[in-house]
Tab-separated table of N, CA and C in Angstrom:
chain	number	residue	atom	x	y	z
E	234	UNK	N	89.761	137.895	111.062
E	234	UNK	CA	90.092	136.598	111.620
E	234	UNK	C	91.418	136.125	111.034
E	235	UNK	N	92.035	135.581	111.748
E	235	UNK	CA	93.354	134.692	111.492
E	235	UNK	C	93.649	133.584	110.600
E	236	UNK	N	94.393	133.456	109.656
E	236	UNK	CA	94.401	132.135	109.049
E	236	UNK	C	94.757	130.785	109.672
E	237	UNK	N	94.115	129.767	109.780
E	237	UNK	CA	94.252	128.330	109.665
E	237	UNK	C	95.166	127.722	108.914
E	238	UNK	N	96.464	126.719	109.495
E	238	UNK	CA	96.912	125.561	108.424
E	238	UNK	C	96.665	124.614	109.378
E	239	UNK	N	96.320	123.103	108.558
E	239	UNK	CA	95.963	121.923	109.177
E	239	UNK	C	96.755	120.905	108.438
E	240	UNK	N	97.786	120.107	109.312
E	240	UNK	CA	98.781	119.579	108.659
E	240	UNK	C	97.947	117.910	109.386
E	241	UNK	N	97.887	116.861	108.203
E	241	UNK	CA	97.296	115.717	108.918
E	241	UNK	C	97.941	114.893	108.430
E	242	UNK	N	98.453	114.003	108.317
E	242	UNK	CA	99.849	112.654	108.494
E	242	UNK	C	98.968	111.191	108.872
E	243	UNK	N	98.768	110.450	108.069
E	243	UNK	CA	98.269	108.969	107.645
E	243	UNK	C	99.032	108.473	107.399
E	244	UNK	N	98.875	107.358	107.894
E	244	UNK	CA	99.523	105.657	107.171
E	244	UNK	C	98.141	105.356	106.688
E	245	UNK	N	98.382	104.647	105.244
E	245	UNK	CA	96.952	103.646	105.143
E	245	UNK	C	97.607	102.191	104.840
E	246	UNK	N	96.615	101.185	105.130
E	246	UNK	CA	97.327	99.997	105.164
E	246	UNK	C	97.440	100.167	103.557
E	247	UNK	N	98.335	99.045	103.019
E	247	UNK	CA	98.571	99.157	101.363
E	247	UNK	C	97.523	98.532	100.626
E	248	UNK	N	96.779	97.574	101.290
E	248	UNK	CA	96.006	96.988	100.218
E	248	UNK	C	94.415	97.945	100.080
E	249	UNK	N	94.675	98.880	100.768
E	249	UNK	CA	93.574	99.953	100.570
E	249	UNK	C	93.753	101.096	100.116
E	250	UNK	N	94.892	101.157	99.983
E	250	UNK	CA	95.766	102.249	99.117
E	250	UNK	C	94.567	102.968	98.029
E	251	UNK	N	94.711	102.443	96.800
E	251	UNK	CA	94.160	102.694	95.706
E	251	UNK	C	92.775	103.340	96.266
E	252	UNK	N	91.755	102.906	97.541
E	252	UNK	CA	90.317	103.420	97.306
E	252	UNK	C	90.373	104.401	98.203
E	253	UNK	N	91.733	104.368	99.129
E	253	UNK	CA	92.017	105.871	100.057
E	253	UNK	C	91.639	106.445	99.280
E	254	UNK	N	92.777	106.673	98.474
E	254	UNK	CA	93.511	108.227	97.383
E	254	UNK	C	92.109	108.131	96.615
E	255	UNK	N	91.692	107.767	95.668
E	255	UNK	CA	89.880	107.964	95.487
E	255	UNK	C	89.048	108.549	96.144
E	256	UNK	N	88.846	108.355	97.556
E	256	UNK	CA	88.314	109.386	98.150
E	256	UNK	C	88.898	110.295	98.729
E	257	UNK	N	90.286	110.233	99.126
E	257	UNK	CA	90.800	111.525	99.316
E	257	UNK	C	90.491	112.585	98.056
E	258	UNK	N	90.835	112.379	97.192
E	258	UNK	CA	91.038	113.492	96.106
E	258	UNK	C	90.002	113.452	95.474
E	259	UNK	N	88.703	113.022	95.942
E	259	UNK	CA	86.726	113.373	95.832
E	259	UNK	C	87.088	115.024	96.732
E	260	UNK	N	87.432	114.465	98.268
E	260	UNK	CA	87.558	115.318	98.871
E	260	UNK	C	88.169	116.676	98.645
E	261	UNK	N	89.378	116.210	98.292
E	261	UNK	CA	90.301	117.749	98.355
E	261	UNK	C	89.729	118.314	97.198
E	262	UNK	N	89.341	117.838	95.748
E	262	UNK	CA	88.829	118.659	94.367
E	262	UNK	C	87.145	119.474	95.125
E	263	UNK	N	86.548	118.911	95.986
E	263	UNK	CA	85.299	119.499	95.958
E	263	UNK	C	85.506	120.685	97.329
E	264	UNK	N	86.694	120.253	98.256
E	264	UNK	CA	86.754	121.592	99.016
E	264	UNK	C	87.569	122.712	98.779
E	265	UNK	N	88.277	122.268	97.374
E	265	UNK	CA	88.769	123.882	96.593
E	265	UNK	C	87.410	124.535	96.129
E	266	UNK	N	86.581	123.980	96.464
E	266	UNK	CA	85.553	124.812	95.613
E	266	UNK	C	84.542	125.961	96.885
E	267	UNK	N	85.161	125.629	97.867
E	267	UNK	CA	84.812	126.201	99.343
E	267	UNK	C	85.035	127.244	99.242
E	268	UNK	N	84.632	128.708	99.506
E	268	UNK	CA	84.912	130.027	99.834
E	268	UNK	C	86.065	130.407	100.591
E	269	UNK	N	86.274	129.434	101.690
E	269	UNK	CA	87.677	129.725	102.966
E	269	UNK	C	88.532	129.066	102.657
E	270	UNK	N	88.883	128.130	101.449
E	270	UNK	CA	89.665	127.586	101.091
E	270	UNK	C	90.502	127.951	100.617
E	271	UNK	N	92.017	128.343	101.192
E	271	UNK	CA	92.901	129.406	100.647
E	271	UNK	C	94.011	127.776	100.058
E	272	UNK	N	94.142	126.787	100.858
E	272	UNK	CA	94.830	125.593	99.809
E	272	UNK	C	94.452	124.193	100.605
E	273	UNK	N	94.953	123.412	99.686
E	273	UNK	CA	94.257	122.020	100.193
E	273	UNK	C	95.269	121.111	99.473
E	274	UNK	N	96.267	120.570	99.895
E	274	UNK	CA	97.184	119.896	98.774
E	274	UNK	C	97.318	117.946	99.971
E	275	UNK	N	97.578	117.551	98.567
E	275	UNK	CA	97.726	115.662	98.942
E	275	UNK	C	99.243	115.578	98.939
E	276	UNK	N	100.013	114.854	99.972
E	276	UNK	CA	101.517	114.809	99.531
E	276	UNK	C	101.770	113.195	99.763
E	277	UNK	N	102.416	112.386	99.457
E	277	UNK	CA	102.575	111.193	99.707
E	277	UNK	C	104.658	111.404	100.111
E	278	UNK	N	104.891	110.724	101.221
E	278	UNK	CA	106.265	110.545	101.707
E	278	UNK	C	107.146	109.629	100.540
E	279	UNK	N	108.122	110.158	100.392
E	279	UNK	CA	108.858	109.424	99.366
E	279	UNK	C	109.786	108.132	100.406
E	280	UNK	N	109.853	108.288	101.642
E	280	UNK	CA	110.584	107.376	102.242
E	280	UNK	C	109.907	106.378	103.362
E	281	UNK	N	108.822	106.567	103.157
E	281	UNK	CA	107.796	105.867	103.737
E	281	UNK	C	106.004	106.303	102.532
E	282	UNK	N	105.919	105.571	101.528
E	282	UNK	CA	105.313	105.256	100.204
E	282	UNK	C	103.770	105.117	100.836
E	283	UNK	N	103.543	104.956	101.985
E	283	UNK	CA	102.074	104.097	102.659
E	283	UNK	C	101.600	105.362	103.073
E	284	UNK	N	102.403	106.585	103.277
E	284	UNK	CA	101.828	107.748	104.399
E	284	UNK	C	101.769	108.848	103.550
E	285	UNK	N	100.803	109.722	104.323
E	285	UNK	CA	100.514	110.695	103.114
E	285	UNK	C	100.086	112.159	104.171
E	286	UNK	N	100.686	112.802	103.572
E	286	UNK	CA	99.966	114.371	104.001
E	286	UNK	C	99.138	114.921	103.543
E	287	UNK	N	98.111	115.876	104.272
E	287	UNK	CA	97.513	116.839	103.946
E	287	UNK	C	98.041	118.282	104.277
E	288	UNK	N	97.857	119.189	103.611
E	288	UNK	CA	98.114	120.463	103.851
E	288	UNK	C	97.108	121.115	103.564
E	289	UNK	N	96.262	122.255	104.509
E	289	UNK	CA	95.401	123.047	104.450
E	289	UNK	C	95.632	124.275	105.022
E	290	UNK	N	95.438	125.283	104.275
E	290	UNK	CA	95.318	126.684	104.546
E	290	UNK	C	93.400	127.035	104.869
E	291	UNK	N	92.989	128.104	105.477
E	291	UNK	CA	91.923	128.150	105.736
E	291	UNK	C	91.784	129.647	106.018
E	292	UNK	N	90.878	130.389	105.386
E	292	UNK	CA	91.435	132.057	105.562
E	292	UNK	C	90.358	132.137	107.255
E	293	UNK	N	89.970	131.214	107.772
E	293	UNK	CA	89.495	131.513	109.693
E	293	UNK	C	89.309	129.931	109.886
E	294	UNK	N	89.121	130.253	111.064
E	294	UNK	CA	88.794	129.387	111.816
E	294	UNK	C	87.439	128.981	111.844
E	295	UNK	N	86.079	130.117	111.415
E	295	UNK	CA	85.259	129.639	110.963
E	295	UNK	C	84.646	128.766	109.551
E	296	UNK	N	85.476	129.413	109.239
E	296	UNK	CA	85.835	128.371	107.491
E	296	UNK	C	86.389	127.319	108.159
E	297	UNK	N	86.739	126.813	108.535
E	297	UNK	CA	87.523	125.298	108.762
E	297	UNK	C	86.207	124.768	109.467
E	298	UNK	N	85.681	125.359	110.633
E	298	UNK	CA	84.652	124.505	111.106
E	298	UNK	C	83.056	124.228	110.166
E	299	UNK	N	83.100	125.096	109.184
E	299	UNK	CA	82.396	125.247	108.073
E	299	UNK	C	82.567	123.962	107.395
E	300	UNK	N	83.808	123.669	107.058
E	300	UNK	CA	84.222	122.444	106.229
E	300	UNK	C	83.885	121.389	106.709
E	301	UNK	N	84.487	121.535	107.718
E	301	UNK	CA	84.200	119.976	108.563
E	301	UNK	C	82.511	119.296	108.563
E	302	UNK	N	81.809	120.524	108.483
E	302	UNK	CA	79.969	120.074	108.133
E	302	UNK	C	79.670	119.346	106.624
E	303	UNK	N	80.700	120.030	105.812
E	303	UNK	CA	80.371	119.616	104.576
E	303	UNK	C	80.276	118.071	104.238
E	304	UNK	N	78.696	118.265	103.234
E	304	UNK	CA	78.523	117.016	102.691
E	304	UNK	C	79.544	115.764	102.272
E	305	UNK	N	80.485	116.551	101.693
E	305	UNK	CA	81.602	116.122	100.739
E	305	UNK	C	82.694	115.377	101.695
E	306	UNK	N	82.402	115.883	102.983
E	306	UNK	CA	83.591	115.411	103.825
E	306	UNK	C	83.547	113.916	104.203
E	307	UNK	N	82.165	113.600	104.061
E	307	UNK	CA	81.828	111.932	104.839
E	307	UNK	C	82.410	110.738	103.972
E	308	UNK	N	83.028	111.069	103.076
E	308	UNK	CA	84.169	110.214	102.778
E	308	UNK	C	85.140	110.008	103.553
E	309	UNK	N	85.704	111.343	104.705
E	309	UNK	CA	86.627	110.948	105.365
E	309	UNK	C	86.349	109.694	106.198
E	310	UNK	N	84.890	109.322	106.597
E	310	UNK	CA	84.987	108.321	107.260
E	310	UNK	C	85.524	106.906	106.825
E	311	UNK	N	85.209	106.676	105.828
E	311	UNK	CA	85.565	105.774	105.081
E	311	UNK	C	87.206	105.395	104.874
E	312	UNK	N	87.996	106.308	104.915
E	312	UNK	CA	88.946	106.923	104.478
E	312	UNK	C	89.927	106.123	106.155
E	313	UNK	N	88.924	106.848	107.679
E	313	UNK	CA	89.836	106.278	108.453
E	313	UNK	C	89.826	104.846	108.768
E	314	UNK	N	89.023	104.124	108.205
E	314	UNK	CA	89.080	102.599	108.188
E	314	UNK	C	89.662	101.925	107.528
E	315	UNK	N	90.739	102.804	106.599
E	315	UNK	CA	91.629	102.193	106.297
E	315	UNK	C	93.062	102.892	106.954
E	316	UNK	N	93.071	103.164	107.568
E	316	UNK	CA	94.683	103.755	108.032
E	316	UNK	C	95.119	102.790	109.310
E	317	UNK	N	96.465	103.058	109.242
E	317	UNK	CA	97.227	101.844	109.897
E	317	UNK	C	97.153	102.005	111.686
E	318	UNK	N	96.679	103.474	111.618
E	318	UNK	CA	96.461	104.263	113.211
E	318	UNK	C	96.119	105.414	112.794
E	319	UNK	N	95.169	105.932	114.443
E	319	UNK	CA	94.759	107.563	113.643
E	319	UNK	C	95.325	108.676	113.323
E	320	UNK	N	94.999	109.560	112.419
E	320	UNK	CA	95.781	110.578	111.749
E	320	UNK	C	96.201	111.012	112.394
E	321	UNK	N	97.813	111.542	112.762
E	321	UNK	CA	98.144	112.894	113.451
E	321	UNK	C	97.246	114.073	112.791
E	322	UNK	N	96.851	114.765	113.574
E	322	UNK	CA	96.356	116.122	113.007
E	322	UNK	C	96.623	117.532	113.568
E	323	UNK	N	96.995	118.279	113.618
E	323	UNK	CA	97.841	119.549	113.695
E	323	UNK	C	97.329	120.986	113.436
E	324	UNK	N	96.495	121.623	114.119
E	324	UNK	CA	95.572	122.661	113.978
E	324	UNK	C	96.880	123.971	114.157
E	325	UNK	N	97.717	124.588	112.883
E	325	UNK	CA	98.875	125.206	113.279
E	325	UNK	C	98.401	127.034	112.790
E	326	UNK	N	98.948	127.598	113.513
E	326	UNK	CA	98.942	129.422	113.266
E	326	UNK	C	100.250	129.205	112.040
E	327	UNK	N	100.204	129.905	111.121
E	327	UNK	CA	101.018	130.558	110.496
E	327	UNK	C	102.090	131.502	111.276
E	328	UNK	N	103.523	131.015	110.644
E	328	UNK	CA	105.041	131.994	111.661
E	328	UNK	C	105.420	131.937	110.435
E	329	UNK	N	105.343	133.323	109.707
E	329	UNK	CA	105.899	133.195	108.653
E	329	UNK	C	107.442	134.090	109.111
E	330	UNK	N	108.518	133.492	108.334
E	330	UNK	CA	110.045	133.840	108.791
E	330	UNK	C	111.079	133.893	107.592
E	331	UNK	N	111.764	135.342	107.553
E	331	UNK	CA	112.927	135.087	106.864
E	331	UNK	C	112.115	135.908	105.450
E	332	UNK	N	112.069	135.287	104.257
E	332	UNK	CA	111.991	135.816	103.009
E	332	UNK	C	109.976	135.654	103.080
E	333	UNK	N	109.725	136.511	102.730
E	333	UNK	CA	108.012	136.260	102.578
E	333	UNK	C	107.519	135.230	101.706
E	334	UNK	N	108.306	134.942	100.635
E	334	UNK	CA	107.645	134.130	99.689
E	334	UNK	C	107.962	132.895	100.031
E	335	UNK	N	109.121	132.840	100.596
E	335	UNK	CA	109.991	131.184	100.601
E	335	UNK	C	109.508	131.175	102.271
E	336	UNK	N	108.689	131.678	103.069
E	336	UNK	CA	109.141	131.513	104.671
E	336	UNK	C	107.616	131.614	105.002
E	337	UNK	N	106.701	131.117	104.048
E	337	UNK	CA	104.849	131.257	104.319
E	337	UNK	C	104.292	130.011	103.290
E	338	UNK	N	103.410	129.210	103.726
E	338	UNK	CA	102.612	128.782	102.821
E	338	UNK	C	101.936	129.699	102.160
């Protein structure tokens, strides 16, 4: 099977800031602990401070739909009641290009 990246892009309003990132990073520490979990990283925009990325690698597509069942995930709900609109989310194939190390997650 093919690898998975899932690129997801939030605004959260600011005064919910602080209990987002709390449950975001419940989330991302307990689904490194997932079998198909090849990465899972939090990024916050330096030019817009309110919005934040996710980055996920997933070694299939059944691992990702695996995740999405997990216990651990029902924080996300919580999570979209505070955002300013809903997440972009981005179900992307890997094009890796150019140098292997610098041109692949």
């Amino acid at each position: 099977m093919d690898e998975v990246t899932v690129v997801a892009v939030a605004r959260v309003k600011p005064e919910h800031e602080a209990r987002a990132l709390e449950l975001l990073r419940g989330v991302i520490e307990s689904s490194h602990a997932e079998e198909g979990c090849v990465k899972y990283t939090l990024h916050r925009s330096k030019n817009e401070p309110a919005t934040f990325s996710i980055v996920e690698r997933w070694r299939s597509q059944a691992d990702l739909d695996a995740h999405f069942g997990q216990p651990h995930m029902a924080p996300m709900q919580e999570v979209f009641g505070y955002l300013e609109e809903p997440p972009t989310i981005l179900f992307c194939e890997p094009m890796p290009t150019g140098d292997g190390a610098k041109g692949a997650l």
